[in-house]
Structure formats: structure tokens, C-alpha cells
CSV table of C-alpha atoms in Angstrom, one decimal:
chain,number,residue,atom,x,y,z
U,1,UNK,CA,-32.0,-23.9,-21.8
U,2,UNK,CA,-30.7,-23.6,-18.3
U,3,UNK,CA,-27.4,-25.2,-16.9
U,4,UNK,CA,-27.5,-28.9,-16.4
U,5,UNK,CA,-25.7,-28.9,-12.4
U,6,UNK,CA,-25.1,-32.8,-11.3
U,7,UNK,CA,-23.3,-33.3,-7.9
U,8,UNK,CA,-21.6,-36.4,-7.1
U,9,UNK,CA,-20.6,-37.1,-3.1
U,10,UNK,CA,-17.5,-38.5,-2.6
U,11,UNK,CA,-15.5,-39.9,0.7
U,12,UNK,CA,-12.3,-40.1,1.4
U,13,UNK,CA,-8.6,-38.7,3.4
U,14,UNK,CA,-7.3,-35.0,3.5
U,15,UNK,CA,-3.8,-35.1,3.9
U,16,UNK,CA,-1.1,-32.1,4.4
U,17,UNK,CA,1.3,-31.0,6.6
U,18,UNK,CA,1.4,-34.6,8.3
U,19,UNK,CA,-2.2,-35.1,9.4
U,20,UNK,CA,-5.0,-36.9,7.6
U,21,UNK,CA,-8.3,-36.3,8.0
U,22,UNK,CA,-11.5,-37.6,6.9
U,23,UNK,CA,-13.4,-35.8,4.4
U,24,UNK,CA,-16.8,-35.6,2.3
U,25,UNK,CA,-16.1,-33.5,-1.0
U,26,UNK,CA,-18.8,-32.6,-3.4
U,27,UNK,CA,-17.5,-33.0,-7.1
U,28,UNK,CA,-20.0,-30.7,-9.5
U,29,UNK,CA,-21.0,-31.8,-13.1
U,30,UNK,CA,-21.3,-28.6,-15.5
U,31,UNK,CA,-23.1,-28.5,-19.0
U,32,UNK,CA,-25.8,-30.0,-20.3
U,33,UNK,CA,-26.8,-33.7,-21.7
U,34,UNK,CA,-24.2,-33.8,-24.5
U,35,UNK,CA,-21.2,-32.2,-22.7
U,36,UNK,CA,-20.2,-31.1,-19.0
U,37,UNK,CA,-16.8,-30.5,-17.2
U,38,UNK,CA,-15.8,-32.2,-13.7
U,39,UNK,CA,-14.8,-29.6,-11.0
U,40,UNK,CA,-13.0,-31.4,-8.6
U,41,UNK,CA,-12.5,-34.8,-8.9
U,42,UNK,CA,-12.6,-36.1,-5.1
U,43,UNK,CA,-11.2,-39.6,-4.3
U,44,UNK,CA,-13.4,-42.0,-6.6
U,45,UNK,CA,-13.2,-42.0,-10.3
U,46,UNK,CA,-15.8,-44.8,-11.0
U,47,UNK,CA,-18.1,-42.9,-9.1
U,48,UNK,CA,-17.8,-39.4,-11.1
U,49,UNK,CA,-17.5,-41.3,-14.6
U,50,UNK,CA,-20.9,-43.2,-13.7
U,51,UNK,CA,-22.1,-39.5,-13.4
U,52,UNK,CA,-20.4,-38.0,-16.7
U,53,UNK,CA,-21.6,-41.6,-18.3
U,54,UNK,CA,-21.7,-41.2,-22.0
U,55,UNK,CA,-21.4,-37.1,-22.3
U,56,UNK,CA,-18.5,-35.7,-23.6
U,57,UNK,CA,-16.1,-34.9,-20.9
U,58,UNK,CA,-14.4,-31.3,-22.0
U,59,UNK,CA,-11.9,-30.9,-18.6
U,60,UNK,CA,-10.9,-31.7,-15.5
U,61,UNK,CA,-11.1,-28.2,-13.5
U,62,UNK,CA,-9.2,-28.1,-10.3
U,63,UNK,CA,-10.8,-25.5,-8.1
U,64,UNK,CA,-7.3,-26.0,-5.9
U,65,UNK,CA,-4.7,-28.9,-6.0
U,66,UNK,CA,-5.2,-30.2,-2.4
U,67,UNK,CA,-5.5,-33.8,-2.5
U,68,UNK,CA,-8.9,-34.2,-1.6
U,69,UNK,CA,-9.4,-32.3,-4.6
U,70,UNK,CA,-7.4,-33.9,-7.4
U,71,UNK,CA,-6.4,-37.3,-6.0
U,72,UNK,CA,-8.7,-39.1,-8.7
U,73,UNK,CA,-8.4,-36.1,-11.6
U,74,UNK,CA,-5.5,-38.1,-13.7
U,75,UNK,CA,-7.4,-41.2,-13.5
U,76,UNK,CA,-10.9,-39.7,-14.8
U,77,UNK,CA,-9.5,-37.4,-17.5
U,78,UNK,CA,-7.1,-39.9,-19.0
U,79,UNK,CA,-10.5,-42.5,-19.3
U,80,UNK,CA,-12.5,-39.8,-21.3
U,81,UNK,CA,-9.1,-38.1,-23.3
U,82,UNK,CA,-9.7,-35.0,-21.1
U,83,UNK,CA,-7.4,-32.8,-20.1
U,84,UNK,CA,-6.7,-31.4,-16.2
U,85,UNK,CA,-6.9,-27.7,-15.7
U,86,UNK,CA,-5.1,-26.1,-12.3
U,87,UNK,CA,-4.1,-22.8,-11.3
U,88,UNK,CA,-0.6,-22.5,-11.9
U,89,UNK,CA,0.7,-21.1,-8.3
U,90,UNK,CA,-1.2,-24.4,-6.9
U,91,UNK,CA,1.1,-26.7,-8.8
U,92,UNK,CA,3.5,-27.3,-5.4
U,93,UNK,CA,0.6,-28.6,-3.6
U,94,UNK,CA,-0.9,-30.9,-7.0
U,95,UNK,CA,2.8,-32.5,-6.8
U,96,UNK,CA,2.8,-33.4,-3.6
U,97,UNK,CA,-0.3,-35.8,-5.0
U,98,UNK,CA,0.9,-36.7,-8.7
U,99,UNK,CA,4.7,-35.7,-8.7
U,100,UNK,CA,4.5,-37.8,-12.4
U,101,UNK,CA,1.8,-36.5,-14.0
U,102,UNK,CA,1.8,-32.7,-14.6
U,103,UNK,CA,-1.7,-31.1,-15.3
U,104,UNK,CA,-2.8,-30.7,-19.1
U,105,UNK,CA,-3.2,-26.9,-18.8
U,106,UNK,CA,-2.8,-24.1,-16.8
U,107,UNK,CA,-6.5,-21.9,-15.7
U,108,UNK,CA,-6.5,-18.1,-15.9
U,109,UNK,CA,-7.7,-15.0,-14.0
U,110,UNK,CA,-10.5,-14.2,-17.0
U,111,UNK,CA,-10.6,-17.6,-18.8
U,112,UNK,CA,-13.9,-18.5,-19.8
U,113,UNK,CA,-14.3,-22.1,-20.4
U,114,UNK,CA,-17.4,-23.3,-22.7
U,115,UNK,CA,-19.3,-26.3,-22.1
U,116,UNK,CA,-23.0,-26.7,-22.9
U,117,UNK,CA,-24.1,-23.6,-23.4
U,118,UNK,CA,-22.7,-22.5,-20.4
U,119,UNK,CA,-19.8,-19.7,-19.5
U,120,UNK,CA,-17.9,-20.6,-16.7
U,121,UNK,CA,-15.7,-17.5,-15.8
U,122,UNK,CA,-11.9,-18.3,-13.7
U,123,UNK,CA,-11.9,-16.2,-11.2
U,124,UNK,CA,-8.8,-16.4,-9.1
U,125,UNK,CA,-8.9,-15.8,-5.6
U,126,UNK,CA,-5.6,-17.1,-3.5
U,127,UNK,CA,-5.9,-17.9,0.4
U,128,UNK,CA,-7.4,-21.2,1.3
U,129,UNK,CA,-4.1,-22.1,-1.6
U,130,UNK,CA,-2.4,-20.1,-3.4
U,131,UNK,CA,-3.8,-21.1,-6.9
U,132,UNK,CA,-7.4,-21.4,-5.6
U,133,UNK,CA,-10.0,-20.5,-8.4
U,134,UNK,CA,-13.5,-20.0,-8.3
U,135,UNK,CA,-16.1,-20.5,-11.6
U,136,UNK,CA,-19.0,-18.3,-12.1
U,137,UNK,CA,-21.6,-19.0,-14.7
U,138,UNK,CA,-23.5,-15.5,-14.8
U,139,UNK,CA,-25.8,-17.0,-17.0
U,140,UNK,CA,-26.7,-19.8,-14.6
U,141,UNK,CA,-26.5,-17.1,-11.6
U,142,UNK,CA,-24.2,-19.9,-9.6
U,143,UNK,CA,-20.5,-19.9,-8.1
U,144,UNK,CA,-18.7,-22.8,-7.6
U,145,UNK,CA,-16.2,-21.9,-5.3
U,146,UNK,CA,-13.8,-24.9,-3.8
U,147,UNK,CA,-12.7,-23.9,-0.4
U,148,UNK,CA,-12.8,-20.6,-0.7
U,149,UNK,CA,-16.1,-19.6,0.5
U,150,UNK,CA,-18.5,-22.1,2.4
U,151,UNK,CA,-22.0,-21.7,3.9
U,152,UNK,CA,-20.8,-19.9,7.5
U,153,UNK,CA,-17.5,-18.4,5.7
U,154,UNK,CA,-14.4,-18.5,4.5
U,155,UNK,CA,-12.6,-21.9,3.9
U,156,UNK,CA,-9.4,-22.9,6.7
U,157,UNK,CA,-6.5,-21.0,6.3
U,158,UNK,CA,-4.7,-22.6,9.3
U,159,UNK,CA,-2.3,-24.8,7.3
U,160,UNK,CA,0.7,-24.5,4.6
U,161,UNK,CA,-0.1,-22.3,1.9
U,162,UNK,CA,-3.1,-20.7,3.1
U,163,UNK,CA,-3.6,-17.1,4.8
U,164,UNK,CA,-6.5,-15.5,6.1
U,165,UNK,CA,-6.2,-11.9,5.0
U,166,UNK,CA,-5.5,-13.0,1.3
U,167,UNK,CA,-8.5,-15.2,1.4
U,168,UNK,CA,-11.0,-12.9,2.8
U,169,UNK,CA,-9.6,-9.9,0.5
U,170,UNK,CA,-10.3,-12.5,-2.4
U,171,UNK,CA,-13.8,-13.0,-1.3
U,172,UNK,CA,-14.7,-9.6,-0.6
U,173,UNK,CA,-12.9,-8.3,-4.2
U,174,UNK,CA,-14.3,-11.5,-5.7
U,175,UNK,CA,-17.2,-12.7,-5.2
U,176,UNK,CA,-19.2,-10.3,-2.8
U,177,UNK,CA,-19.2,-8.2,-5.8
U,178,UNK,CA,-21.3,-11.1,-7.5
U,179,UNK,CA,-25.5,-10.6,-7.5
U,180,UNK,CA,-26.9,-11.5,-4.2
U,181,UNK,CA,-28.9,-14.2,-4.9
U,182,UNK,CA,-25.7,-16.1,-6.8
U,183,UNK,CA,-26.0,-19.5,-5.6
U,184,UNK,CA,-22.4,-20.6,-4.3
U,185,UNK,CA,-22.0,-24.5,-4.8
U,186,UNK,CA,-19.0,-25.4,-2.8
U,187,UNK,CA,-16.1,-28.2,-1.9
U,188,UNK,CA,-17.6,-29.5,1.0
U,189,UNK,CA,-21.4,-29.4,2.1
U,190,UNK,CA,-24.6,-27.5,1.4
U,191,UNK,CA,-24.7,-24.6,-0.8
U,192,UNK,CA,-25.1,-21.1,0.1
U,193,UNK,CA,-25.8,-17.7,-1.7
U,194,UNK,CA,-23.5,-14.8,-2.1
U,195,UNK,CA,-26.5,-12.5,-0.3
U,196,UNK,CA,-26.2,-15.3,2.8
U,197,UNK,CA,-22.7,-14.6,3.2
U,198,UNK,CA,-22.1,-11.2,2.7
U,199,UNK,CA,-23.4,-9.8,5.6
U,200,UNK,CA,-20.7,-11.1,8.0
U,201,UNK,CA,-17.9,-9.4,5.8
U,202,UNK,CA,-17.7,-6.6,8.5
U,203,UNK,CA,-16.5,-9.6,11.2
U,204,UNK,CA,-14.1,-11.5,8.7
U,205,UNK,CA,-12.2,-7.9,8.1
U,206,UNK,CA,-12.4,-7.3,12.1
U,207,UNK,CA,-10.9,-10.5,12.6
U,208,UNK,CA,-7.7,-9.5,9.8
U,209,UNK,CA,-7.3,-6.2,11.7
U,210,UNK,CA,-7.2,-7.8,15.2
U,211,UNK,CA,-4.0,-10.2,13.8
């Protein structure tokens, strides 16, 4: 049986380093009809739970802790008894959002995390945050990668906690190396494949060089 991938929309505010912006995140449902996990819970509990509905929530994985990312994770994985997985280098940025509630568990470079059939590997790969994982299910050939990688390139590395060079090493040691036609499901708008992406490698690596 292949994976059972939901995606919920969600609207809400980014906020760091003093500005605020307004933001769509896409918040993926991984499993199939008995069980899934949440990656990134985005800004509206209700809305994710009505997704999830009466399946067996397993965790709440944090692709990175930036509040556009986690501000509704405590609130969905306390209603199902889940727990919150982050990255533990992101844990400065998650308390800037929930300085009283400390995620469940920490994720790990290698983890593999089981849910319906499904493998999702941690990979970590540090840039758009310092903690920033990616999850690939090699069985369901798809990538769900945050803000690290986005149709058009790497995610924005202009504010604190984020470098270019470390993010575009992470891709290209990360997940470049994945099969071509990987589908990469990411934080914010459409999906992309690894194939799609990796040709303009050559011009993110120019672009360290020329710093």
C-alpha cells in the first residue's frame, strides 16, 4: 500500500528578529488511515486535527522551530497524547515561541520514525536554522523538506540563525544525493522534485564562492 500524504493549508504571522510577516505554511499528514504524523503544525490546530480526525496521532515533527512552524504543535499534540519531536540545536528559536513548554523529544541525524507502513528517515541539514531536518520516505520516493529546499531553491538565509553556505552544503550533501524523481513536499507552496532542483547547484555554489 502506498503512503497516505494529506496536506492541510494554513495562514498566519512569521515573526523573528522584530518583523512579522504574513505567511501560508503547508502542514503534511504522513501514514495511512489508522495512523499518520503531523509535520509542522502551522498556526491552526482545529484545522490540522479536522485533518488527523479519528487516526492515531504518533508525533508532532518539527521540520524547524520557527514560529510559523510550531506555534500550534503544543496545542495539537497535547489533544491527541502525542508527543513533539525538534532538532535539538533549533531549541533557542522553539523557546522564543513556547518558553514553558519544552518539546517531548529530541529528532536525530538517522532516526527513522514508523507510522503506517511508512519509513520516514531524519535527515539533518542546518542553514535555513540551525536544527532544520528534512524526512525522506524512500519507500514513498518523497522529501519533505521545511525551509530548506523550495521549488526555485534554497530556503532564506538572511535572518538570525540561518547561513547560506551551510544550507546549500546541506542540500547538495543531503538531498541532491536523493533519486531524481524524489518528490520534495515543502513548508511553503508547490512541490518540486529533487531532478527539478538540482541542476542549478552549479549557481547556488557560485553564489557561496563570490561571498
Amino acid at each position: 500500500m502506498s503512503a497516505r500524504v494529506d496536506r492541510v493549508v494554513t495562514a498566519g504571522v512569521f515573526t523573528l528578529d522584530g518583523g512579522t510577516w504574513e505567511v501560508e505554511n503547508n502542514v503534511w499528514l504522513v501514514g495511512d488511515d489508522e495512523e499518520c504524523v503531523v509535520i509542522d503544525a502551522a498556526h491552526d490546530a482545529g484545522a490540522v486535527a479536522a485533518a488527523v480526525g479519528d487516526r492515531r496521532l504518533v508525533a508532532v515533527v518539527c521540520t524547524h522551530a520557527h514560529n510559523d512552524h510550531v506555534n500550534a504543535a503544543p496545542a495539537l499534540a497535547d489533544r491527541y497524547g502525542a508527543p513533539v519531536l525538534l532538532h535539538p540545536d533549533d531549541r533557542p528559536l522553539w523557546d522564543l515561541t513556547h518558553p514553558g513548554r519544552a518539546p517531548d523529544a529530541e529528532l536525530g541525524d538517522g532516526e527513522v520514525i514508523k507510522v503506517g507502513g511508512v519509513e520516514l528517515r531524519v535527515l539533518h541539514t542546518p542553514g535555513h536554522a540551525p536544527g532544520a531536518c528534512c524526512l525522506y520516505a524512500p519507500g514513498a520516493e518523497v522529501v519533505f523538506t521545511g525551509d530548506t529546499l523550495f521549488a526555485g531553491g534554497p530556503g532564506a538565509t538572511g535572518r538570525s540563525y540561518s547561513d547560506f553556505p551551510t544550507i546549500v552544503a546541506s542540500i547538495r550533501d543531503r538531498l541532491l544525493t536523493l533519486p531524481p524523481e524524489t518528490t520534495v513536499h515543502t513548508g511553503h507552496g508547490a512541490s518540486t522534485t529533487i531532478g527539478a532542483e538540482a541542476p542549478a547547484l552549479p549557481r547556488w555554489l557560485a553564489e557561496v564562492a563570490a561571498r
